[in-house]
PDB file of C-alpha atoms and ligand atoms in Angstrom:
ATOM      1  CA  MET F   1      95.014 -28.296 -21.585  1.00  0.00           C
ATOM      2  CA  HIS F   2      96.878 -31.700 -21.345  1.00  0.00           C
ATOM      3  CA  ASP F   3      97.177 -34.635 -19.326  1.00  0.00           C
ATOM      4  CA  ILE F   4      97.983 -33.531 -16.008  1.00  0.00           C
ATOM      5  CA  LEU F   5      97.836 -34.979 -12.012  1.00  0.00           C
ATOM      6  CA  GLU F   6      98.465 -32.421  -9.409  1.00  0.00           C
ATOM      7  CA  ARG F   7      98.648 -33.025  -5.898  1.00  0.00           C
ATOM      8  CA  PHE F   8      97.987 -29.883  -3.556  1.00  0.00           C
ATOM      9  CA  LEU F   9      97.517 -29.627   0.390  1.00  0.00           C
ATOM     10  CA  PHE F  10      96.119 -26.902   2.553  1.00  0.00           C
ATOM     11  CA  ASP F  11      98.559 -24.920   4.502  1.00  0.00           C
ATOM     12  CA  HIS F  12      97.423 -25.100   8.304  1.00  0.00           C
ATOM     13  CA  ALA F  13      94.760 -27.795   7.367  1.00  0.00           C
ATOM     14  CA  ALA F  14      95.027 -31.242   7.366  1.00  0.00           C
ATOM     15  CA  VAL F  15      93.518 -31.688   4.237  1.00  0.00           C
ATOM     16  CA  ARG F  16      95.033 -32.806   1.198  1.00  0.00           C
ATOM     17  CA  GLY F  17      94.013 -33.448  -2.378  1.00  0.00           C
ATOM     18  CA  GLU F  18      94.279 -34.605  -6.284  1.00  0.00           C
ATOM     19  CA  THR F  19      93.088 -33.345  -9.854  1.00  0.00           C
ATOM     20  CA  VAL F  20      93.374 -34.966 -12.648  1.00  0.00           C
ATOM     21  CA  VAL F  21      92.637 -33.521 -16.270  1.00  0.00           C
ATOM     22  CA  LEU F  22      92.983 -36.829 -19.131  1.00  0.00           C
ATOM     23  CA  ARG F  23      92.565 -35.624 -22.605  1.00  0.00           C
ATOM     24  CA  ASP F  24      95.426 -37.528 -25.165  1.00  0.00           C
ATOM     25  CA  SER F  25      95.751 -40.532 -22.898  1.00  0.00           C
ATOM     26  CA  PHE F  26      91.970 -40.856 -23.077  1.00  0.00           C
ATOM     27  CA  ALA F  27      91.755 -40.309 -26.420  1.00  0.00           C
ATOM     28  CA  GLU F  28      94.528 -43.456 -27.233  1.00  0.00           C
ATOM     29  CA  VAL F  29      91.787 -45.409 -24.910  1.00  0.00           C
ATOM     30  CA  LEU F  30      88.968 -44.920 -27.330  1.00  0.00           C
ATOM     31  CA  ALA F  31      90.887 -44.809 -30.404  1.00  0.00           C
ATOM     32  CA  ARG F  32      91.910 -48.367 -29.757  1.00  0.00           C
ATOM     33  CA  HIS F  33      87.816 -49.723 -29.234  1.00  0.00           C
ATOM     34  CA  PRO F  34      84.383 -48.058 -30.153  1.00  0.00           C
ATOM     35  CA  TYR F  35      82.625 -47.810 -26.952  1.00  0.00           C
ATOM     36  CA  PRO F  36      79.100 -46.529 -26.964  1.00  0.00           C
ATOM     37  CA  PRO F  37      78.912 -43.016 -25.691  1.00  0.00           C
ATOM     38  CA  VAL F  38      77.893 -43.933 -22.077  1.00  0.00           C
ATOM     39  CA  LEU F  39      80.719 -46.440 -21.738  1.00  0.00           C
ATOM     40  CA  ALA F  40      83.404 -44.189 -22.982  1.00  0.00           C
ATOM     41  CA  ARG F  41      82.080 -41.500 -20.493  1.00  0.00           C
ATOM     42  CA  LEU F  42      81.983 -44.445 -17.710  1.00  0.00           C
ATOM     43  CA  LEU F  43      85.601 -45.441 -18.443  1.00  0.00           C
ATOM     44  CA  GLY F  44      86.614 -42.005 -18.557  1.00  0.00           C
ATOM     45  CA  GLU F  45      85.213 -41.216 -14.905  1.00  0.00           C
ATOM     46  CA  LEU F  46      87.045 -44.848 -13.952  1.00  0.00           C
ATOM     47  CA  LEU F  47      90.524 -43.842 -15.320  1.00  0.00           C
ATOM     48  CA  ALA F  48      90.305 -40.430 -13.504  1.00  0.00           C
ATOM     49  CA  ALA F  49      89.075 -42.009 -10.483  1.00  0.00           C
ATOM     50  CA  GLY F  50      91.921 -44.313 -10.693  1.00  0.00           C
ATOM     51  CA  GLN F  51      94.668 -41.636 -11.318  1.00  0.00           C
ATOM     52  CA  LEU F  52      93.387 -39.869  -8.235  1.00  0.00           C
ATOM     53  CA  LEU F  53      93.389 -42.973  -6.155  1.00  0.00           C
ATOM     54  CA  GLU F  54      96.492 -44.156  -7.104  1.00  0.00           C
ATOM     55  CA  ALA F  55      98.347 -40.726  -6.539  1.00  0.00           C
ATOM     56  CA  THR F  56      97.441 -41.469  -2.968  1.00  0.00           C
ATOM     57  CA  LEU F  57      98.772 -44.843  -2.882  1.00  0.00           C
ATOM     58  CA  LYS F  58     102.458 -45.758  -1.828  1.00  0.00           C
ATOM     59  CA  PHE F  59     103.502 -48.400  -3.786  1.00  0.00           C
ATOM     60  CA  ASP F  60     104.966 -49.828  -7.044  1.00  0.00           C
ATOM     61  CA  GLY F  61     102.829 -51.776  -9.113  1.00  0.00           C
ATOM     62  CA  THR F  62      99.581 -51.321 -10.668  1.00  0.00           C
ATOM     63  CA  LEU F  63      95.945 -50.216  -9.771  1.00  0.00           C
ATOM     64  CA  ILE F  64      92.851 -52.199 -11.208  1.00  0.00           C
ATOM     65  CA  LEU F  65      89.634 -50.814 -10.830  1.00  0.00           C
ATOM     66  CA  GLN F  66      86.984 -53.153 -12.219  1.00  0.00           C
ATOM     67  CA  LEU F  67      83.071 -53.245 -12.733  1.00  0.00           C
ATOM     68  CA  HIS F  68      81.135 -56.225 -12.987  1.00  0.00           C
ATOM     69  CA  GLY F  69      77.680 -56.294 -14.319  1.00  0.00           C
ATOM     70  CA  LYS F  70      74.872 -58.812 -15.123  1.00  0.00           C
ATOM     71  CA  GLY F  71      73.016 -56.248 -16.796  1.00  0.00           C
ATOM     72  CA  GLN F  72      74.057 -55.122 -20.660  1.00  0.00           C
ATOM     73  CA  LEU F  73      77.451 -54.042 -19.115  1.00  0.00           C
ATOM     74  CA  LYS F  74      79.534 -57.295 -17.911  1.00  0.00           C
ATOM     75  CA  MET F  75      82.809 -55.763 -17.524  1.00  0.00           C
ATOM     76  CA  ALA F  76      84.735 -52.515 -17.000  1.00  0.00           C
ATOM     77  CA  VAL F  77      88.539 -52.435 -16.330  1.00  0.00           C
ATOM     78  CA  VAL F  78      90.710 -49.494 -16.130  1.00  0.00           C
ATOM     79  CA  GLU F  79      94.535 -50.079 -14.747  1.00  0.00           C
ATOM     80  CA  ILE F  80      96.519 -47.752 -13.534  1.00  0.00           C
ATOM     81  CA  THR F  81     100.400 -48.133 -12.729  1.00  0.00           C
ATOM     82  CA  SER F  82     102.791 -46.091 -10.314  1.00  0.00           C
ATOM     83  CA  LYS F  83     104.504 -44.762 -13.337  1.00  0.00           C
ATOM     84  CA  LYS F  84     101.245 -42.767 -14.006  1.00  0.00           C
ATOM     85  CA  THR F  85     100.306 -45.034 -17.328  1.00  0.00           C
ATOM     86  CA  LEU F  86      96.874 -46.068 -18.151  1.00  0.00           C
ATOM     87  CA  ARG F  87      94.753 -48.433 -20.099  1.00  0.00           C
ATOM     88  CA  ALA F  88      91.119 -49.654 -20.295  1.00  0.00           C
ATOM     89  CA  THR F  89      88.455 -51.962 -22.119  1.00  0.00           C
ATOM     90  CA  ALA F  90      84.835 -53.212 -21.345  1.00  0.00           C
ATOM     91  CA  ARG F  91      82.613 -56.103 -22.320  1.00  0.00           C
ATOM     92  CA  TRP F  92      78.792 -55.600 -23.344  1.00  0.00           C
ATOM     93  CA  ASP F  93      75.639 -56.793 -24.663  1.00  0.00           C
ATOM     94  CA  GLY F  94      74.088 -55.416 -27.965  1.00  0.00           C
ATOM     95  CA  GLU F  95      72.995 -51.871 -27.658  1.00  0.00           C
ATOM     96  CA  ILE F  96      73.677 -49.549 -24.839  1.00  0.00           C
ATOM     97  CA  PRO F  97      71.176 -47.087 -24.096  1.00  0.00           C
ATOM     98  CA  ASP F  98      71.718 -43.829 -21.489  1.00  0.00           C
ATOM     99  CA  VAL F  99      71.154 -45.343 -18.473  1.00  0.00           C
ATOM    100  CA  SER F 100      72.089 -45.112 -15.061  1.00  0.00           C
ATOM    101  CA  LEU F 101      75.089 -46.864 -13.726  1.00  0.00           C
ATOM    102  CA  ALA F 102      72.774 -49.169 -11.826  1.00  0.00           C
ATOM    103  CA  GLU F 103      71.079 -49.900 -14.734  1.00  0.00           C
ATOM    104  CA  LEU F 104      73.877 -50.755 -17.088  1.00  0.00           C
ATOM    105  CA  LEU F 105      75.056 -53.369 -14.119  1.00  0.00           C
ATOM    106  CA  GLY F 106      71.716 -54.775 -13.680  1.00  0.00           C
ATOM    107  CA  GLN F 107      71.159 -56.705 -10.037  1.00  0.00           C
ATOM    108  CA  GLY F 108      74.288 -57.922  -8.349  1.00  0.00           C
ATOM    109  CA  GLY F 109      76.717 -55.324 -10.226  1.00  0.00           C
ATOM    110  CA  ARG F 110      80.012 -55.360  -8.087  1.00  0.00           C
ATOM    111  CA  PHE F 111      82.900 -53.077  -7.843  1.00  0.00           C
ATOM    112  CA  VAL F 112      86.341 -54.377  -7.221  1.00  0.00           C
ATOM    113  CA  ILE F 113      89.615 -52.938  -6.271  1.00  0.00           C
ATOM    114  CA  THR F 114      92.988 -54.843  -6.932  1.00  0.00           C
ATOM    115  CA  ILE F 115      96.107 -53.271  -5.592  1.00  0.00           C
ATOM    116  CA  ASP F 116      99.257 -55.714  -7.476  1.00  0.00           C
ATOM    117  CA  PRO F 117     102.497 -54.669  -5.946  1.00  0.00           C
ATOM    118  CA  ASP F 118     105.606 -55.258  -8.233  1.00  0.00           C
ATOM    119  CA  ASP F 119     106.682 -57.128  -5.529  1.00  0.00           C
ATOM    120  CA  GLY F 120     104.607 -58.978  -3.578  1.00  0.00           C
ATOM    121  CA  GLU F 121     100.604 -60.737  -3.070  1.00  0.00           C
ATOM    122  CA  PRO F 122      97.910 -58.725  -4.446  1.00  0.00           C
ATOM    123  CA  TYR F 123      95.392 -57.006  -2.448  1.00  0.00           C
ATOM    124  CA  GLN F 124      91.557 -57.350  -3.392  1.00  0.00           C
ATOM    125  CA  GLY F 125      88.564 -55.187  -2.033  1.00  0.00           C
ATOM    126  CA  ILE F 126      85.044 -55.643  -3.200  1.00  0.00           C
ATOM    127  CA  VAL F 127      82.082 -53.466  -3.095  1.00  0.00           C
ATOM    128  CA  GLY F 128      78.684 -54.354  -3.515  1.00  0.00           C
ATOM    129  CA  PHE F 129      77.145 -51.993  -6.142  1.00  0.00           C
ATOM    130  CA  GLU F 130      73.993 -50.041  -4.441  1.00  0.00           C
ATOM    131  CA  LYS F 131      71.130 -48.379  -6.147  1.00  0.00           C
ATOM    132  CA  GLY F 132      72.011 -44.433  -6.942  1.00  0.00           C
ATOM    133  CA  GLU F 133      75.768 -45.026  -6.930  1.00  0.00           C
ATOM    134  CA  SER F 134      78.160 -43.530  -9.016  1.00  0.00           C
ATOM    135  CA  VAL F 135      81.660 -44.008  -9.489  1.00  0.00           C
ATOM    136  CA  ALA F 136      82.720 -41.092  -7.308  1.00  0.00           C
ATOM    137  CA  THR F 137      80.844 -42.079  -4.667  1.00  0.00           C
ATOM    138  CA  ILE F 138      81.928 -45.542  -4.849  1.00  0.00           C
ATOM    139  CA  ILE F 139      85.189 -44.477  -4.247  1.00  0.00           C
ATOM    140  CA  GLU F 140      84.331 -42.538  -1.689  1.00  0.00           C
ATOM    141  CA  HIS F 141      82.463 -45.537   0.534  1.00  0.00           C
ATOM    142  CA  TYR F 142      85.498 -47.593  -0.862  1.00  0.00           C
ATOM    143  CA  MET F 143      88.157 -44.827   1.101  1.00  0.00           C
ATOM    144  CA  GLN F 144      85.990 -44.780   4.237  1.00  0.00           C
ATOM    145  CA  ARG F 145      85.677 -49.147   4.842  1.00  0.00           C
ATOM    146  CA  SER F 146      88.862 -50.024   3.755  1.00  0.00           C
ATOM    147  CA  ALA F 147      91.026 -46.843   4.755  1.00  0.00           C
ATOM    148  CA  GLN F 148      88.760 -45.050   7.579  1.00  0.00           C
ATOM    149  CA  ILE F 149      89.955 -41.900   5.349  1.00  0.00           C
ATOM    150  CA  ASP F 150      87.505 -39.296   4.868  1.00  0.00           C
ATOM    151  CA  THR F 151      87.525 -38.740   1.291  1.00  0.00           C
ATOM    152  CA  ARG F 152      85.423 -36.556  -1.547  1.00  0.00           C
ATOM    153  CA  VAL F 153      85.363 -37.270  -5.178  1.00  0.00           C
ATOM    154  CA  TRP F 154      84.275 -35.016  -8.197  1.00  0.00           C
ATOM    155  CA  LEU F 155      84.540 -36.565 -11.570  1.00  0.00           C
ATOM    156  CA  ALA F 156      83.155 -35.517 -14.959  1.00  0.00           C
ATOM    157  CA  CYS F 157      83.437 -36.779 -18.398  1.00  0.00           C
ATOM    158  CA  ASP F 158      81.850 -35.776 -22.099  1.00  0.00           C
ATOM    159  CA  GLY F 159      83.371 -38.492 -23.637  1.00  0.00           C
ATOM    160  CA  GLN F 160      86.516 -36.805 -24.821  1.00  0.00           C
ATOM    161  CA  ILE F 161      88.139 -35.309 -22.011  1.00  0.00           C
ATOM    162  CA  ALA F 162      87.851 -37.115 -18.323  1.00  0.00           C
ATOM    163  CA  SER F 163      88.644 -34.667 -15.169  1.00  0.00           C
ATOM    164  CA  GLY F 164      88.389 -35.590 -11.342  1.00  0.00           C
ATOM    165  CA  LEU F 165      88.956 -33.951  -8.064  1.00  0.00           C
ATOM    166  CA  MET F 166      89.457 -35.248  -4.681  1.00  0.00           C
ATOM    167  CA  LEU F 167      89.775 -34.177  -1.129  1.00  0.00           C
ATOM    168  CA  GLN F 168      90.642 -36.303   1.848  1.00  0.00           C
ATOM    169  CA  LYS F 169      91.000 -35.520   5.454  1.00  0.00           C
ATOM    170  CA  MET F 170      94.520 -36.248   6.865  1.00  0.00           C
ATOM    171  CA  PRO F 171      94.830 -37.444  10.460  1.00  0.00           C
ATOM    172  CA  LEU F 172      95.199 -34.533  12.637  1.00  0.00           C
ATOM    173  CA  GLU F 173      99.055 -34.152  14.232  1.00  0.00           C
ATOM    174  CA  GLY F 174      98.435 -34.726  18.026  1.00  0.00           C
ATOM    175  CA  GLY F 175      98.954 -31.987  19.904  1.00  0.00           C
ATOM    176  CA  SER F 176     100.146 -29.254  17.675  1.00  0.00           C
ATOM    177  CA  GLY F 177      97.073 -26.909  18.552  1.00  0.00           C
ATOM    178  CA  ALA F 178      97.559 -25.181  15.266  1.00  0.00           C
ATOM    179  CA  GLU F 179      95.411 -27.842  13.139  1.00  0.00           C
ATOM    180  CA  ASP F 180      92.645 -25.989  11.659  1.00  0.00           C
ATOM    181  CA  GLU F 181      89.680 -28.294  12.652  1.00  0.00           C
ATOM    182  CA  ASP F 182      87.099 -26.583  10.506  1.00  0.00           C
ATOM    183  CA  ALA F 183      88.986 -26.524   7.636  1.00  0.00           C
ATOM    184  CA  TRP F 184      87.405 -30.443   6.387  1.00  0.00           C
ATOM    185  CA  PRO F 185      83.764 -29.276   6.161  1.00  0.00           C
ATOM    186  CA  ARG F 186      84.824 -26.046   4.950  1.00  0.00           C
ATOM    187  CA  VAL F 187      86.846 -27.037   2.077  1.00  0.00           C
ATOM    188  CA  GLN F 188      84.168 -29.917   1.259  1.00  0.00           C
ATOM    189  CA  ARG F 189      81.413 -27.030   1.041  1.00  0.00           C
ATOM    190  CA  LEU F 190      83.804 -24.839  -1.333  1.00  0.00           C
ATOM    191  CA  ALA F 191      84.482 -27.898  -3.493  1.00  0.00           C
ATOM    192  CA  GLU F 192      80.456 -28.888  -3.800  1.00  0.00           C
ATOM    193  CA  THR F 193      80.346 -25.863  -6.061  1.00  0.00           C
ATOM    194  CA  ILE F 194      82.033 -26.923  -8.344  1.00  0.00           C
ATOM    195  CA  THR F 195      80.169 -27.972 -11.557  1.00  0.00           C
ATOM    196  CA  ALA F 196      80.889 -30.453 -14.464  1.00  0.00           C
ATOM    197  CA  GLU F 197      81.677 -27.875 -17.241  1.00  0.00           C
ATOM    198  CA  GLU F 198      84.088 -26.177 -14.669  1.00  0.00           C
ATOM    199  CA  LEU F 199      86.011 -29.551 -14.380  1.00  0.00           C
ATOM    200  CA  LEU F 200      85.984 -30.137 -17.956  1.00  0.00           C
ATOM    201  CA  THR F 201      87.055 -26.673 -18.954  1.00  0.00           C
ATOM    202  CA  LEU F 202      89.185 -25.313 -16.457  1.00  0.00           C
ATOM    203  CA  ALA F 203      92.773 -25.957 -16.176  1.00  0.00           C
ATOM    204  CA  PRO F 204      94.031 -27.722 -12.805  1.00  0.00           C
ATOM    205  CA  ARG F 205      95.236 -24.460 -10.990  1.00  0.00           C
ATOM    206  CA  GLU F 206      92.542 -21.971 -11.993  1.00  0.00           C
ATOM    207  CA  MET F 207      90.051 -24.463 -10.745  1.00  0.00           C
ATOM    208  CA  LEU F 208      91.680 -24.297  -7.375  1.00  0.00           C
ATOM    209  CA  HIS F 209      91.949 -20.876  -7.346  1.00  0.00           C
ATOM    210  CA  ARG F 210      88.322 -20.660  -8.416  1.00  0.00           C
ATOM    211  CA  LEU F 211      87.198 -23.073  -5.332  1.00  0.00           C
ATOM    212  CA  PHE F 212      89.857 -22.165  -2.503  1.00  0.00           C
ATOM    213  CA  HIS F 213      91.062 -18.506  -3.206  1.00  0.00           C
ATOM    214  CA  GLU F 214      90.547 -17.945   0.506  1.00  0.00           C
ATOM    215  CA  GLU F 215      92.789 -20.693   1.443  1.00  0.00           C
ATOM    216  CA  THR F 216      96.450 -21.282   1.102  1.00  0.00           C
ATOM    217  CA  VAL F 217      96.838 -24.008  -1.036  1.00  0.00           C
ATOM    218  CA  ARG F 218     100.248 -25.120  -1.951  1.00  0.00           C
ATOM    219  CA  MET F 219     100.549 -27.128  -5.444  1.00  0.00           C
ATOM    220  CA  PHE F 220     103.070 -29.878  -6.108  1.00  0.00           C
ATOM    221  CA  ASP F 221     104.936 -30.521  -9.537  1.00  0.00           C
ATOM    222  CA  PRO F 222     102.497 -32.273 -11.676  1.00  0.00           C
ATOM    223  CA  ALA F 223     102.810 -35.635 -13.299  1.00  0.00           C
ATOM    224  CA  THR F 224     101.708 -36.352 -16.960  1.00  0.00           C
ATOM    225  CA  PRO F 225      99.322 -39.530 -16.874  1.00  0.00           C
ATOM    226  CA  LYS F 226     100.117 -41.445 -20.661  1.00  0.00           C
ATOM    227  CA  PHE F 227      98.461 -44.454 -22.227  1.00  0.00           C
ATOM    228  CA  ALA F 228     100.405 -47.649 -22.260  1.00  0.00           C
ATOM    229  CA  CYS F 229      99.488 -51.172 -22.681  1.00  0.00           C
ATOM    230  CA  THR F 230     101.562 -53.708 -20.572  1.00  0.00           C
ATOM    231  CA  CYS F 231     100.511 -56.783 -23.046  1.00  0.00           C
ATOM    232  CA  SER F 232     103.796 -58.762 -24.100  1.00  0.00           C
ATOM    233  CA  ARG F 233     104.406 -61.718 -25.973  1.00  0.00           C
ATOM    234  CA  GLU F 234     105.407 -63.397 -22.484  1.00  0.00           C
ATOM    235  CA  ARG F 235     102.328 -62.769 -21.063  1.00  0.00           C
ATOM    236  CA  VAL F 236     100.295 -64.028 -23.747  1.00  0.00           C
ATOM    237  CA  GLY F 237     102.889 -67.465 -23.534  1.00  0.00           C
ATOM    238  CA  SER F 238     101.835 -67.843 -19.804  1.00  0.00           C
ATOM    239  CA  MET F 239      98.031 -67.316 -20.388  1.00  0.00           C
ATOM    240  CA  LEU F 240      98.187 -69.692 -23.140  1.00  0.00           C
ATOM    241  CA  GLU F 241     100.268 -72.072 -20.751  1.00  0.00           C
ATOM    242  CA  MET F 242      97.287 -71.879 -18.219  1.00  0.00           C
ATOM    243  CA  VAL F 243      94.732 -72.638 -20.713  1.00  0.00           C
ATOM    244  CA  GLY F 244      96.766 -76.088 -21.436  1.00  0.00           C
ATOM    245  CA  ARG F 245      98.301 -77.798 -23.731  1.00  0.00           C
ATOM    246  CA  GLU F 246      95.178 -80.024 -25.179  1.00  0.00           C
ATOM    247  CA  GLU F 247      93.138 -76.602 -25.322  1.00  0.00           C
ATOM    248  CA  VAL F 248      95.401 -74.735 -27.389  1.00  0.00           C
ATOM    249  CA  ASP F 249      96.142 -77.824 -29.463  1.00  0.00           C
ATOM    250  CA  SER F 250      92.646 -78.335 -30.537  1.00  0.00           C
ATOM    251  CA  VAL F 251      92.551 -74.604 -31.760  1.00  0.00           C
ATOM    252  CA  LEU F 252      95.746 -75.340 -33.751  1.00  0.00           C
ATOM    253  CA  ALA F 253      94.425 -78.151 -35.332  1.00  0.00           C
ATOM    254  CA  GLU F 254      91.057 -76.383 -36.229  1.00  0.00           C
ATOM    255  CA  ARG F 255      92.681 -72.924 -37.180  1.00  0.00           C
ATOM    256  CA  GLY F 256      96.442 -73.383 -37.809  1.00  0.00           C
ATOM    257  CA  GLN F 257      97.666 -71.151 -35.324  1.00  0.00           C
ATOM    258  CA  VAL F 258      96.446 -69.277 -32.113  1.00  0.00           C
ATOM    259  CA  GLU F 259      95.446 -65.995 -32.287  1.00  0.00           C
ATOM    260  CA  ILE F 260      95.187 -63.520 -29.537  1.00  0.00           C
ATOM    261  CA  VAL F 261      93.971 -59.852 -29.327  1.00  0.00           C
ATOM    262  CA  CYS F 262      94.986 -57.668 -26.603  1.00  0.00           C
ATOM    263  CA  ASP F 263      91.529 -56.663 -25.301  1.00  0.00           C
ATOM    264  CA  PHE F 264      93.382 -53.262 -24.170  1.00  0.00           C
ATOM    265  CA  CYS F 265      95.206 -52.187 -26.845  1.00  0.00           C
ATOM    266  CA  GLY F 266      94.068 -54.513 -29.728  1.00  0.00           C
ATOM    267  CA  LYS F 267      97.297 -56.138 -30.768  1.00  0.00           C
ATOM    268  CA  HIS F 268      97.096 -59.718 -32.285  1.00  0.00           C
ATOM    269  CA  TYR F 269      99.996 -62.069 -30.778  1.00  0.00           C
ATOM    270  CA  HIS F 270     100.084 -65.400 -33.083  1.00  0.00           C
ATOM    271  CA  PHE F 271     101.520 -68.423 -31.855  1.00  0.00           C
ATOM    272  CA  ASP F 272     101.875 -71.331 -34.752  1.00  0.00           C
ATOM    273  CA  SER F 273     102.768 -75.139 -33.905  1.00  0.00           C
ATOM    274  CA  VAL F 274     106.239 -74.246 -33.533  1.00  0.00           C
ATOM    275  CA  ASP F 275     105.643 -71.283 -31.140  1.00  0.00           C
ATOM    276  CA  VAL F 276     103.144 -73.556 -29.015  1.00  0.00           C
ATOM    277  CA  ALA F 277     105.482 -76.635 -29.120  1.00  0.00           C
ATOM    278  CA  GLN F 278     108.319 -74.162 -27.926  1.00  0.00           C
ATOM    279  CA  LEU F 279     105.904 -73.005 -25.056  1.00  0.00           C
ATOM    280  CA  PHE F 280     105.260 -76.247 -23.610  1.00  0.00           C
ATOM    281  CA  ALA F 281     108.629 -77.625 -23.605  1.00  0.00           C
ATOM    282  CA  GLY F 282     109.280 -74.722 -21.138  1.00  0.00           C
ATOM    283  CA  GLN F 283     111.297 -72.729 -23.672  1.00  0.00           C
ATOM    284  CA  GLY F 284     109.711 -69.534 -23.250  1.00  0.00           C
ATOM    285  CA  VAL F 285     108.425 -67.223 -26.224  1.00  0.00           C
ATOM    286  CA  ALA F 286     111.848 -65.575 -27.334  1.00  0.00           C
ATOM    287  CA  GLU F 287     110.865 -65.201 -30.684  1.00  0.00           C
ATOM    288  CA  GLY F 288     109.247 -62.368 -30.693  1.00  0.00           C
ATOM    289  CA  ASN F 289     109.679 -61.660 -34.344  1.00  0.00           C
ATOM    290  CA  ARG F 290     107.354 -64.308 -35.198  1.00  0.00           C
ATOM    291  CA  ASN F 291     104.713 -61.619 -34.756  1.00  0.00           C
ATOM    292  CA  LEU F 292     104.044 -60.653 -38.113  1.00  0.00           C
ATOM    293  CA  GLN F 293     101.209 -57.783 -37.400  1.00  0.00           C
TER     294      GLN F 293
HETATM  295 ZN1   ZN M   1      97.961 -54.609 -25.053  1.00  0.00          ZN
END
């Protein structure tokens, strides 16, 4: 079973859905960082949720899901682009026991969704984290509050595969009379029978057949999510400019060069005194071949 993101619609019912299975792309995320098992599963669920959510947004850009915690988990971030690429990272303290999301985040945990279009201003929504919530229920509540769209999400991750199913109620088209108004509660009841094992082992079409074989489900062309990091020498240069000359110079004086490691993919970027002088003279970071690693 490969990485796959598929949209589906119920004929004669105002309900749409998405399914996602992440295997190779998730493995690429985990290959770049060793995560404690509970965090690997959390990142897997966030990645699956991000792919499902991005698939319903009509924009070119990046969707960023962040969990900020005050417990042992400080931050978990996943980024999904409209080209279906994904990347993820997390910051935490010490050993991470196998506990609930609420315990990982501690008091005052927050969930932040950022929609960052390629052209235009980013939009950010912040959702407080309540006890007992999961990644799936956070997304459901967020969609209800921010877009008034009834949404149900089921997620599963075993540390190797991350998968998910989302259903959304679409607005009824006025006056058609042909709409099946019972469809929304009915398909939810059917979807609620899904198990984590089925989410992780069944191919999307097999899973939809199993759940909805009495309904008429129309599938669309699938997409293939892939791991890709959007870091670049230019972006690291801009970040150093924001840090400021004084601080960058003090690192140079101490270590002879500035080394930045991308949190998402682990790539190393080096800036020596010549690079730094060029950068702050406004000459950019064109000499990418100075990167030796
Ligand atoms: Zn990177």
